[in-house]
Amino acid sequence: MLKTILRHGCRLRSVVNMRLSAPLCNNIHTLTPSNVQANGQIWPHVFVSRRTRMLDQFVKDAGQMRTPPPLTPRDIESRVLRICNEYDKIQEANKNKITLETHFMNDLGLDSLDHVEIIVALENEFGFEIPDADYDKLYTVGNVVDYLIKKMNVTDRPKTTVSSAPDPRYDDHHH
Amino acid sequence: MNQFSLKHFIVRSQALALYRDVMRTVMKIEDQDYRKEIREWARSEFHRNRSLRDLGEIRTQVALGRRSLNELKLAMQMAS
């Protein structure tokens, strides 16, 4: 009988030790108002703090699904220039001299097939399909940027939206 | 005499449309090496035939290209 108690007692103790792991066991003896339920039942702080920790993490994870910051015309221009510079058929000499006035065929020596490739790369970058009929309007970099600005309704002053700044309330747990 | 008639213009637009569909499909390939390979293959095929002037030949090539593209799309579907 005694042996059984000791054996089961040891097992229980290991469970209790698992729960009272290092970060939690220093809270075990505190009783705060949050511990106390309405009917007077008291939860050990260790369980309450663990639950609020999980909730904090949950809220913080939800906050990670932030809206991307609003686009500005300068963003669009820089992304278009980046895609053009990444295109492998452009000579090295021309690469960093691409401006808004650059004409794909006349200045960069590309042909209609290359032009298609560049516009498809831009479709991929900005995430929407450009109709076939519009390809004929997009022979210079400036035309491309203006077209994208118009299609994506980008304005100079970004509209105030839900801020993507981190919420300081949930940042006390650092990664 | 104008060598490049309206029919040529139409057939050229069809060829470019095919190239566009090929490139859009190629962008969906996950594997970067495979993507590069298919893109180079498509480029070489189109560039090889770029000097064709006979309408019948061009139409045949475009039809062959369409078929190849359909096979590529099927292969990608089965791979995913």
PDB file of C-alpha atoms in Angstrom:
ATOM      1  CA  MET A   1       0.000   0.000   0.000  1.00  0.00           C
ATOM      2  CA  LEU A   2       2.676   2.449   0.962  1.00  0.00           C
ATOM      3  CA  LYS A   3       4.695   1.410  -2.011  1.00  0.00           C
ATOM      4  CA  THR A   4       1.740   2.101  -4.317  1.00  0.00           C
ATOM      5  CA  ILE A   5       1.234   5.542  -2.821  1.00  0.00           C
ATOM      6  CA  LEU A   6       4.871   6.350  -3.177  1.00  0.00           C
ATOM      7  CA  ARG A   7       4.961   5.083  -6.717  1.00  0.00           C
ATOM      8  CA  HIS A   8       1.861   7.048  -7.768  1.00  0.00           C
ATOM      9  CA  GLY A   9       2.973  10.007  -5.766  1.00  0.00           C
ATOM     10  CA  CYS A  10       6.220  10.079  -7.692  1.00  0.00           C
ATOM     11  CA  ARG A  11       4.350   9.975 -10.952  1.00  0.00           C
ATOM     12  CA  LEU A  12       2.103  12.822  -9.928  1.00  0.00           C
ATOM     13  CA  ARG A  13       5.076  14.844  -8.899  1.00  0.00           C
ATOM     14  CA  SER A  14       6.638  14.570 -12.329  1.00  0.00           C
ATOM     15  CA  VAL A  15       3.426  15.856 -13.878  1.00  0.00           C
ATOM     16  CA  VAL A  16       3.316  18.723 -11.478  1.00  0.00           C
ATOM     17  CA  ASN A  17       6.937  19.462 -12.237  1.00  0.00           C
ATOM     18  CA  MET A  18       6.188  19.500 -15.942  1.00  0.00           C
ATOM     19  CA  ARG A  19       3.519  22.094 -15.465  1.00  0.00           C
ATOM     20  CA  LEU A  20       5.583  24.186 -13.160  1.00  0.00           C
ATOM     21  CA  SER A  21       8.336  24.608 -15.682  1.00  0.00           C
ATOM     22  CA  ALA A  22      10.930  27.287 -15.170  1.00  0.00           C
ATOM     23  CA  PRO A  23       9.166  30.347 -16.622  1.00  0.00           C
ATOM     24  CA  LEU A  24       5.985  29.597 -14.747  1.00  0.00           C
ATOM     25  CA  CYS A  25       7.064  28.435 -11.347  1.00  0.00           C
ATOM     26  CA  ASN A  26       8.105  31.862 -10.207  1.00  0.00           C
ATOM     27  CA  ASN A  27       4.492  32.968 -10.536  1.00  0.00           C
ATOM     28  CA  ILE A  28       2.955  30.181  -8.602  1.00  0.00           C
ATOM     29  CA  HIS A  29       2.527  31.841  -5.295  1.00  0.00           C
ATOM     30  CA  THR A  30       1.006  35.098  -6.468  1.00  0.00           C
ATOM     31  CA  LEU A  31      -2.637  35.741  -6.097  1.00  0.00           C
ATOM     32  CA  THR A  32      -3.893  38.648  -8.139  1.00  0.00           C
ATOM     33  CA  PRO A  33      -7.448  39.864  -8.660  1.00  0.00           C
ATOM     34  CA  SER A  34      -7.436  38.185 -12.079  1.00  0.00           C
ATOM     35  CA  ASN A  35      -6.997  34.871 -10.345  1.00  0.00           C
ATOM     36  CA  VAL A  36     -10.213  35.156  -8.484  1.00  0.00           C
ATOM     37  CA  GLN A  37     -13.342  34.013 -10.209  1.00  0.00           C
ATOM     38  CA  ALA A  38     -16.667  35.640  -9.558  1.00  0.00           C
ATOM     39  CA  ASN A  39     -17.886  32.825  -7.385  1.00  0.00           C
ATOM     40  CA  GLY A  40     -14.831  33.128  -5.200  1.00  0.00           C
ATOM     41  CA  GLN A  41     -13.022  30.140  -6.660  1.00  0.00           C
ATOM     42  CA  ILE A  42      -9.349  30.838  -6.910  1.00  0.00           C
ATOM     43  CA  TRP A  43      -7.247  29.591  -9.809  1.00  0.00           C
ATOM     44  CA  PRO A  44      -3.547  29.266  -9.214  1.00  0.00           C
ATOM     45  CA  HIS A  45      -1.798  32.044 -11.003  1.00  0.00           C
ATOM     46  CA  VAL A  46       0.254  29.575 -12.935  1.00  0.00           C
ATOM     47  CA  PHE A  47      -2.794  28.405 -14.872  1.00  0.00           C
ATOM     48  CA  VAL A  48      -4.177  31.902 -15.381  1.00  0.00           C
ATOM     49  CA  SER A  49      -0.918  33.293 -16.645  1.00  0.00           C
ATOM     50  CA  ARG A  50      -0.476  30.363 -18.980  1.00  0.00           C
ATOM     51  CA  ARG A  51      -3.909  30.927 -20.450  1.00  0.00           C
ATOM     52  CA  THR A  52      -3.367  34.629 -20.942  1.00  0.00           C
ATOM     53  CA  ARG A  53       0.004  33.897 -22.509  1.00  0.00           C
ATOM     54  CA  MET A  54      -1.674  31.624 -25.030  1.00  0.00           C
ATOM     55  CA  LEU A  55      -4.306  34.240 -25.717  1.00  0.00           C
ATOM     56  CA  ASP A  56      -1.652  36.908 -26.169  1.00  0.00           C
ATOM     57  CA  GLN A  57       0.158  34.748 -28.662  1.00  0.00           C
ATOM     58  CA  PHE A  58      -3.067  34.047 -30.500  1.00  0.00           C
ATOM     59  CA  VAL A  59      -3.933  37.714 -30.789  1.00  0.00           C
ATOM     60  CA  LYS A  60      -0.412  38.527 -31.853  1.00  0.00           C
ATOM     61  CA  ASP A  61      -0.516  35.877 -34.570  1.00  0.00           C
ATOM     62  CA  ALA A  62      -3.803  37.288 -35.807  1.00  0.00           C
ATOM     63  CA  GLY A  63      -2.175  40.686 -35.915  1.00  0.00           C
ATOM     64  CA  GLN A  64       0.521  39.293 -38.211  1.00  0.00           C
ATOM     65  CA  MET A  65      -2.055  39.121 -40.983  1.00  0.00           C
ATOM     66  CA  ARG A  66      -1.535  42.763 -41.776  1.00  0.00           C
ATOM     67  CA  THR A  67      -2.612  44.565 -44.889  1.00  0.00           C
ATOM     68  CA  PRO A  68       0.342  45.499 -47.083  1.00  0.00           C
ATOM     69  CA  PRO A  69       1.241  49.195 -47.049  1.00  0.00           C
ATOM     70  CA  PRO A  70      -0.554  51.212 -49.739  1.00  0.00           C
ATOM     71  CA  LEU A  71       1.270  51.629 -53.054  1.00  0.00           C
ATOM     72  CA  THR A  72       2.668  54.911 -54.245  1.00  0.00           C
ATOM     73  CA  PRO A  73       3.612  55.841 -57.805  1.00  0.00           C
ATOM     74  CA  ARG A  74       7.262  55.744 -56.796  1.00  0.00           C
ATOM     75  CA  ASP A  75       6.866  52.125 -55.640  1.00  0.00           C
ATOM     76  CA  ILE A  76       5.409  51.192 -58.990  1.00  0.00           C
ATOM     77  CA  GLU A  77       8.182  52.957 -60.855  1.00  0.00           C
ATOM     78  CA  SER A  78      10.906  51.267 -58.854  1.00  0.00           C
ATOM     79  CA  ARG A  79       9.351  47.845 -59.265  1.00  0.00           C
ATOM     80  CA  VAL A  80       8.964  48.290 -63.009  1.00  0.00           C
ATOM     81  CA  LEU A  81      12.586  49.389 -63.295  1.00  0.00           C
ATOM     82  CA  ARG A  82      13.697  46.425 -61.237  1.00  0.00           C
ATOM     83  CA  ILE A  83      11.828  43.982 -63.469  1.00  0.00           C
ATOM     84  CA  CYS A  84      13.338  45.597 -66.546  1.00  0.00           C
ATOM     85  CA  ASN A  85      16.822  45.404 -65.102  1.00  0.00           C
ATOM     86  CA  GLU A  86      16.355  41.756 -64.207  1.00  0.00           C
ATOM     87  CA  TYR A  87      15.437  40.847 -67.768  1.00  0.00           C
ATOM     88  CA  ASP A  88      18.230  38.747 -69.121  1.00  0.00           C
ATOM     89  CA  LYS A  89      18.110  39.844 -72.725  1.00  0.00           C
ATOM     90  CA  ILE A  90      19.087  43.431 -72.013  1.00  0.00           C
ATOM     91  CA  GLN A  91      22.728  44.247 -72.589  1.00  0.00           C
ATOM     92  CA  GLU A  92      24.771  45.022 -69.494  1.00  0.00           C
ATOM     93  CA  ALA A  93      25.598  48.466 -70.846  1.00  0.00           C
ATOM     94  CA  ASN A  94      21.951  49.456 -70.971  1.00  0.00           C
ATOM     95  CA  LYS A  95      20.914  47.964 -67.713  1.00  0.00           C
ATOM     96  CA  ASN A  96      21.269  50.826 -65.288  1.00  0.00           C
ATOM     97  CA  LYS A  97      20.431  53.515 -67.774  1.00  0.00           C
ATOM     98  CA  ILE A  98      16.759  52.675 -68.085  1.00  0.00           C
ATOM     99  CA  THR A  99      14.541  55.694 -67.559  1.00  0.00           C
ATOM    100  CA  LEU A 100      10.891  56.513 -68.095  1.00  0.00           C
ATOM    101  CA  GLU A 101      11.656  57.560 -71.648  1.00  0.00           C
ATOM    102  CA  THR A 102      13.294  54.253 -72.581  1.00  0.00           C
ATOM    103  CA  HIS A 103      11.610  52.566 -75.503  1.00  0.00           C
ATOM    104  CA  PHE A 104      11.873  48.774 -75.391  1.00  0.00           C
ATOM    105  CA  MET A 105      12.445  48.288 -79.098  1.00  0.00           C
ATOM    106  CA  ASN A 106      14.185  51.472 -80.147  1.00  0.00           C
ATOM    107  CA  ASP A 107      16.475  51.985 -77.149  1.00  0.00           C
ATOM    108  CA  LEU A 108      17.006  48.486 -75.809  1.00  0.00           C
ATOM    109  CA  GLY A 109      16.985  46.605 -79.097  1.00  0.00           C
ATOM    110  CA  LEU A 110      14.292  44.176 -78.032  1.00  0.00           C
ATOM    111  CA  ASP A 111      11.811  42.582 -80.402  1.00  0.00           C
ATOM    112  CA  SER A 112       8.122  41.856 -80.033  1.00  0.00           C
ATOM    113  CA  LEU A 113       8.719  38.489 -78.364  1.00  0.00           C
ATOM    114  CA  ASP A 114      10.962  40.067 -75.728  1.00  0.00           C
ATOM    115  CA  HIS A 115       8.381  42.769 -75.196  1.00  0.00           C
ATOM    116  CA  VAL A 116       5.786  40.081 -74.451  1.00  0.00           C
ATOM    117  CA  GLU A 117       8.150  38.489 -71.960  1.00  0.00           C
ATOM    118  CA  ILE A 118       8.700  41.738 -70.106  1.00  0.00           C
ATOM    119  CA  ILE A 119       4.991  42.555 -69.883  1.00  0.00           C
ATOM    120  CA  VAL A 120       4.217  39.023 -68.672  1.00  0.00           C
ATOM    121  CA  ALA A 121       6.898  39.432 -66.012  1.00  0.00           C
ATOM    122  CA  LEU A 122       5.182  42.650 -64.935  1.00  0.00           C
ATOM    123  CA  GLU A 123       1.825  40.873 -64.822  1.00  0.00           C
ATOM    124  CA  ASN A 124       3.420  38.343 -62.530  1.00  0.00           C
ATOM    125  CA  GLU A 125       4.953  41.041 -60.342  1.00  0.00           C
ATOM    126  CA  PHE A 126       1.793  43.073 -59.860  1.00  0.00           C
ATOM    127  CA  GLY A 127      -0.543  40.130 -59.719  1.00  0.00           C
ATOM    128  CA  PHE A 128      -3.086  40.871 -62.430  1.00  0.00           C
ATOM    129  CA  GLU A 129      -3.430  40.039 -66.086  1.00  0.00           C
ATOM    130  CA  ILE A 130      -3.008  42.808 -68.655  1.00  0.00           C
ATOM    131  CA  PRO A 131      -5.427  42.339 -71.588  1.00  0.00           C
ATOM    132  CA  ASP A 132      -3.843  41.497 -74.932  1.00  0.00           C
ATOM    133  CA  ALA A 133      -5.163  44.641 -76.582  1.00  0.00           C
ATOM    134  CA  ASP A 134      -3.312  46.853 -74.102  1.00  0.00           C
ATOM    135  CA  TYR A 135       0.095  45.453 -74.980  1.00  0.00           C
ATOM    136  CA  ASP A 136       0.267  47.867 -77.899  1.00  0.00           C
ATOM    137  CA  LYS A 137       0.163  50.838 -75.562  1.00  0.00           C
ATOM    138  CA  LEU A 138       3.090  49.679 -73.491  1.00  0.00           C
ATOM    139  CA  TYR A 139       6.190  50.248 -75.582  1.00  0.00           C
ATOM    140  CA  THR A 140       7.974  52.665 -73.252  1.00  0.00           C
ATOM    141  CA  VAL A 141       8.724  52.367 -69.560  1.00  0.00           C
ATOM    142  CA  GLY A 142       6.813  55.574 -68.860  1.00  0.00           C
ATOM    143  CA  ASN A 143       3.708  54.220 -70.573  1.00  0.00           C
ATOM    144  CA  VAL A 144       3.927  51.073 -68.491  1.00  0.00           C
ATOM    145  CA  VAL A 145       4.181  53.007 -65.237  1.00  0.00           C
ATOM    146  CA  ASP A 146       1.281  55.309 -66.134  1.00  0.00           C
ATOM    147  CA  TYR A 147      -0.842  52.362 -67.209  1.00  0.00           C
ATOM    148  CA  LEU A 148      -0.200  50.508 -63.963  1.00  0.00           C
ATOM    149  CA  ILE A 149      -0.899  53.589 -61.889  1.00  0.00           C
ATOM    150  CA  LYS A 150      -4.213  54.014 -63.627  1.00  0.00           C
ATOM    151  CA  LYS A 151      -5.164  50.346 -63.421  1.00  0.00           C
ATOM    152  CA  MET A 152      -4.313  50.019 -59.768  1.00  0.00           C
ATOM    153  CA  ASN A 153      -5.859  53.331 -58.730  1.00  0.00           C
ATOM    154  CA  VAL A 154      -2.716  54.509 -57.044  1.00  0.00           C
ATOM    155  CA  THR A 155      -2.701  58.080 -55.761  1.00  0.00           C
ATOM    156  CA  ASP A 156       0.121  60.217 -54.427  1.00  0.00           C
ATOM    157  CA  ARG A 157      -1.268  60.519 -50.964  1.00  0.00           C
ATOM    158  CA  PRO A 158      -1.986  57.049 -49.664  1.00  0.00           C
ATOM    159  CA  LYS A 159      -5.427  56.785 -48.147  1.00  0.00           C
ATOM    160  CA  THR A 160      -5.406  56.226 -44.402  1.00  0.00           C
ATOM    161  CA  THR A 161      -6.043  52.533 -43.909  1.00  0.00           C
ATOM    162  CA  VAL A 162      -5.544  50.145 -41.030  1.00  0.00           C
ATOM    163  CA  SER A 163      -2.022  50.858 -39.956  1.00  0.00           C
ATOM    164  CA  SER A 164       0.518  48.152 -40.504  1.00  0.00           C
ATOM    165  CA  ALA A 165       2.666  49.455 -37.661  1.00  0.00           C
ATOM    166  CA  PRO A 166       3.248  46.881 -34.936  1.00  0.00           C
ATOM    167  CA  ASP A 167       1.029  47.140 -31.895  1.00  0.00           C
ATOM    168  CA  PRO A 168       3.204  47.865 -28.854  1.00  0.00           C
ATOM    169  CA  ARG A 169       0.803  46.086 -26.530  1.00  0.00           C
ATOM    170  CA  TYR A 170       1.662  42.717 -28.015  1.00  0.00           C
ATOM    171  CA  ASP A 171       5.350  43.163 -28.560  1.00  0.00           C
ATOM    172  CA  ASP A 172       6.647  42.400 -25.094  1.00  0.00           C
ATOM    173  CA  HIS A 173       7.299  38.813 -26.098  1.00  0.00           C
ATOM    174  CA  HIS A 174      10.255  39.163 -28.416  1.00  0.00           C
ATOM    175  CA  HIS A 175      11.118  36.417 -30.863  1.00  0.00           C
TER     176      HIS A 175
ATOM    177  CA  MET B   1       3.090  45.505-103.567  1.00  0.00           C
ATOM    178  CA  ASN B   2       2.530  45.280 -99.875  1.00  0.00           C
ATOM    179  CA  GLN B   3       4.041  41.995 -98.761  1.00  0.00           C
ATOM    180  CA  PHE B   4       2.472  42.095 -95.349  1.00  0.00           C
ATOM    181  CA  SER B   5      -1.260  41.903 -95.709  1.00  0.00           C
ATOM    182  CA  LEU B   6      -3.986  41.985 -93.157  1.00  0.00           C
ATOM    183  CA  LYS B   7      -3.866  38.202 -93.004  1.00  0.00           C
ATOM    184  CA  HIS B   8      -0.217  38.392 -92.070  1.00  0.00           C
ATOM    185  CA  PHE B   9      -1.070  40.898 -89.378  1.00  0.00           C
ATOM    186  CA  ILE B  10      -3.736  38.580 -87.970  1.00  0.00           C
ATOM    187  CA  VAL B  11      -1.509  35.549 -88.053  1.00  0.00           C
ATOM    188  CA  ARG B  12       1.297  37.514 -86.411  1.00  0.00           C
ATOM    189  CA  SER B  13      -1.067  38.555 -83.611  1.00  0.00           C
ATOM    190  CA  GLN B  14      -2.007  34.925 -83.135  1.00  0.00           C
ATOM    191  CA  ALA B  15       1.626  33.931 -82.868  1.00  0.00           C
ATOM    192  CA  LEU B  16       2.260  36.660 -80.294  1.00  0.00           C
ATOM    193  CA  ALA B  17      -0.844  35.580 -78.371  1.00  0.00           C
ATOM    194  CA  LEU B  18       0.507  32.045 -78.288  1.00  0.00           C
ATOM    195  CA  TYR B  19       3.865  33.303 -77.036  1.00  0.00           C
ATOM    196  CA  ARG B  20       2.049  35.265 -74.357  1.00  0.00           C
ATOM    197  CA  ASP B  21       0.127  32.206 -73.199  1.00  0.00           C
ATOM    198  CA  VAL B  22       3.330  30.172 -73.150  1.00  0.00           C
ATOM    199  CA  MET B  23       5.110  32.768 -71.017  1.00  0.00           C
ATOM    200  CA  ARG B  24       2.193  33.064 -68.605  1.00  0.00           C
ATOM    201  CA  THR B  25       2.145  29.300 -68.200  1.00  0.00           C
ATOM    202  CA  VAL B  26       5.893  29.182 -67.756  1.00  0.00           C
ATOM    203  CA  MET B  27       5.654  31.698 -64.906  1.00  0.00           C
ATOM    204  CA  LYS B  28       3.585  29.184 -62.966  1.00  0.00           C
ATOM    205  CA  ILE B  29       6.304  26.557 -62.980  1.00  0.00           C
ATOM    206  CA  GLU B  30       7.689  26.238 -59.471  1.00  0.00           C
ATOM    207  CA  ASP B  31      11.057  24.711 -60.252  1.00  0.00           C
ATOM    208  CA  GLN B  32      13.403  27.513 -61.361  1.00  0.00           C
ATOM    209  CA  ASP B  33      15.621  25.269 -63.460  1.00  0.00           C
ATOM    210  CA  TYR B  34      12.718  23.676 -65.242  1.00  0.00           C
ATOM    211  CA  ARG B  35      11.202  27.098 -65.807  1.00  0.00           C
ATOM    212  CA  LYS B  36      14.399  28.348 -67.391  1.00  0.00           C
ATOM    213  CA  GLU B  37      14.614  25.258 -69.576  1.00  0.00           C
ATOM    214  CA  ILE B  38      11.081  25.540 -70.892  1.00  0.00           C
ATOM    215  CA  ARG B  39      11.461  29.259 -71.489  1.00  0.00           C
ATOM    216  CA  GLU B  40      14.667  28.730 -73.472  1.00  0.00           C
ATOM    217  CA  TRP B  41      12.986  25.984 -75.469  1.00  0.00           C
ATOM    218  CA  ALA B  42      10.011  28.231 -76.294  1.00  0.00           C
ATOM    219  CA  ARG B  43      12.306  31.106 -77.258  1.00  0.00           C
ATOM    220  CA  SER B  44      14.367  28.950 -79.556  1.00  0.00           C
ATOM    221  CA  GLU B  45      11.297  27.495 -81.260  1.00  0.00           C
ATOM    222  CA  PHE B  46       9.804  30.903 -81.930  1.00  0.00           C
ATOM    223  CA  HIS B  47      13.081  32.446 -83.029  1.00  0.00           C
ATOM    224  CA  ARG B  48      13.795  29.554 -85.313  1.00  0.00           C
ATOM    225  CA  ASN B  49      10.573  30.162 -87.208  1.00  0.00           C
ATOM    226  CA  ARG B  50      10.532  33.931 -87.122  1.00  0.00           C
ATOM    227  CA  SER B  51      11.470  34.354 -90.789  1.00  0.00           C
ATOM    228  CA  LEU B  52       8.545  32.313 -92.124  1.00  0.00           C
ATOM    229  CA  ARG B  53       6.414  34.277 -94.555  1.00  0.00           C
ATOM    230  CA  ASP B  54       4.017  31.698 -95.919  1.00  0.00           C
ATOM    231  CA  LEU B  55       0.644  31.977 -94.209  1.00  0.00           C
ATOM    232  CA  GLY B  56      -0.017  28.221 -94.273  1.00  0.00           C
ATOM    233  CA  GLU B  57       3.339  27.410 -92.676  1.00  0.00           C
ATOM    234  CA  ILE B  58       2.906  30.025 -89.999  1.00  0.00           C
ATOM    235  CA  ARG B  59      -0.565  28.755 -89.144  1.00  0.00           C
ATOM    236  CA  THR B  60       0.732  25.188 -88.934  1.00  0.00           C
ATOM    237  CA  GLN B  61       3.508  26.201 -86.580  1.00  0.00           C
ATOM    238  CA  VAL B  62       1.132  28.177 -84.389  1.00  0.00           C
ATOM    239  CA  ALA B  63      -1.198  25.159 -84.193  1.00  0.00           C
ATOM    240  CA  LEU B  64       1.713  22.897 -83.249  1.00  0.00           C
ATOM    241  CA  GLY B  65       2.734  25.396 -80.625  1.00  0.00           C
ATOM    242  CA  ARG B  66      -0.781  25.439 -79.193  1.00  0.00           C
ATOM    243  CA  ARG B  67      -0.730  21.680 -78.923  1.00  0.00           C
ATOM    244  CA  SER B  68       2.620  21.740 -77.174  1.00  0.00           C
ATOM    245  CA  LEU B  69       1.318  24.327 -74.757  1.00  0.00           C
ATOM    246  CA  ASN B  70      -1.696  22.169 -73.931  1.00  0.00           C
ATOM    247  CA  GLU B  71       0.584  19.234 -73.270  1.00  0.00           C
ATOM    248  CA  LEU B  72       2.714  21.416 -71.002  1.00  0.00           C
ATOM    249  CA  LYS B  73      -0.341  22.556 -69.051  1.00  0.00           C
ATOM    250  CA  LEU B  74      -1.497  18.966 -68.665  1.00  0.00           C
ATOM    251  CA  ALA B  75       1.927  17.886 -67.450  1.00  0.00           C
ATOM    252  CA  MET B  76       1.954  20.692 -64.903  1.00  0.00           C
ATOM    253  CA  GLN B  77      -1.490  19.736 -63.665  1.00  0.00           C
ATOM    254  CA  MET B  78      -0.451  16.147 -63.198  1.00  0.00           C
ATOM    255  CA  ALA B  79       2.734  17.126 -61.432  1.00  0.00           C
ATOM    256  CA  SER B  80       0.998  19.288 -58.820  1.00  0.00           C
TER     257      SER B  80
END
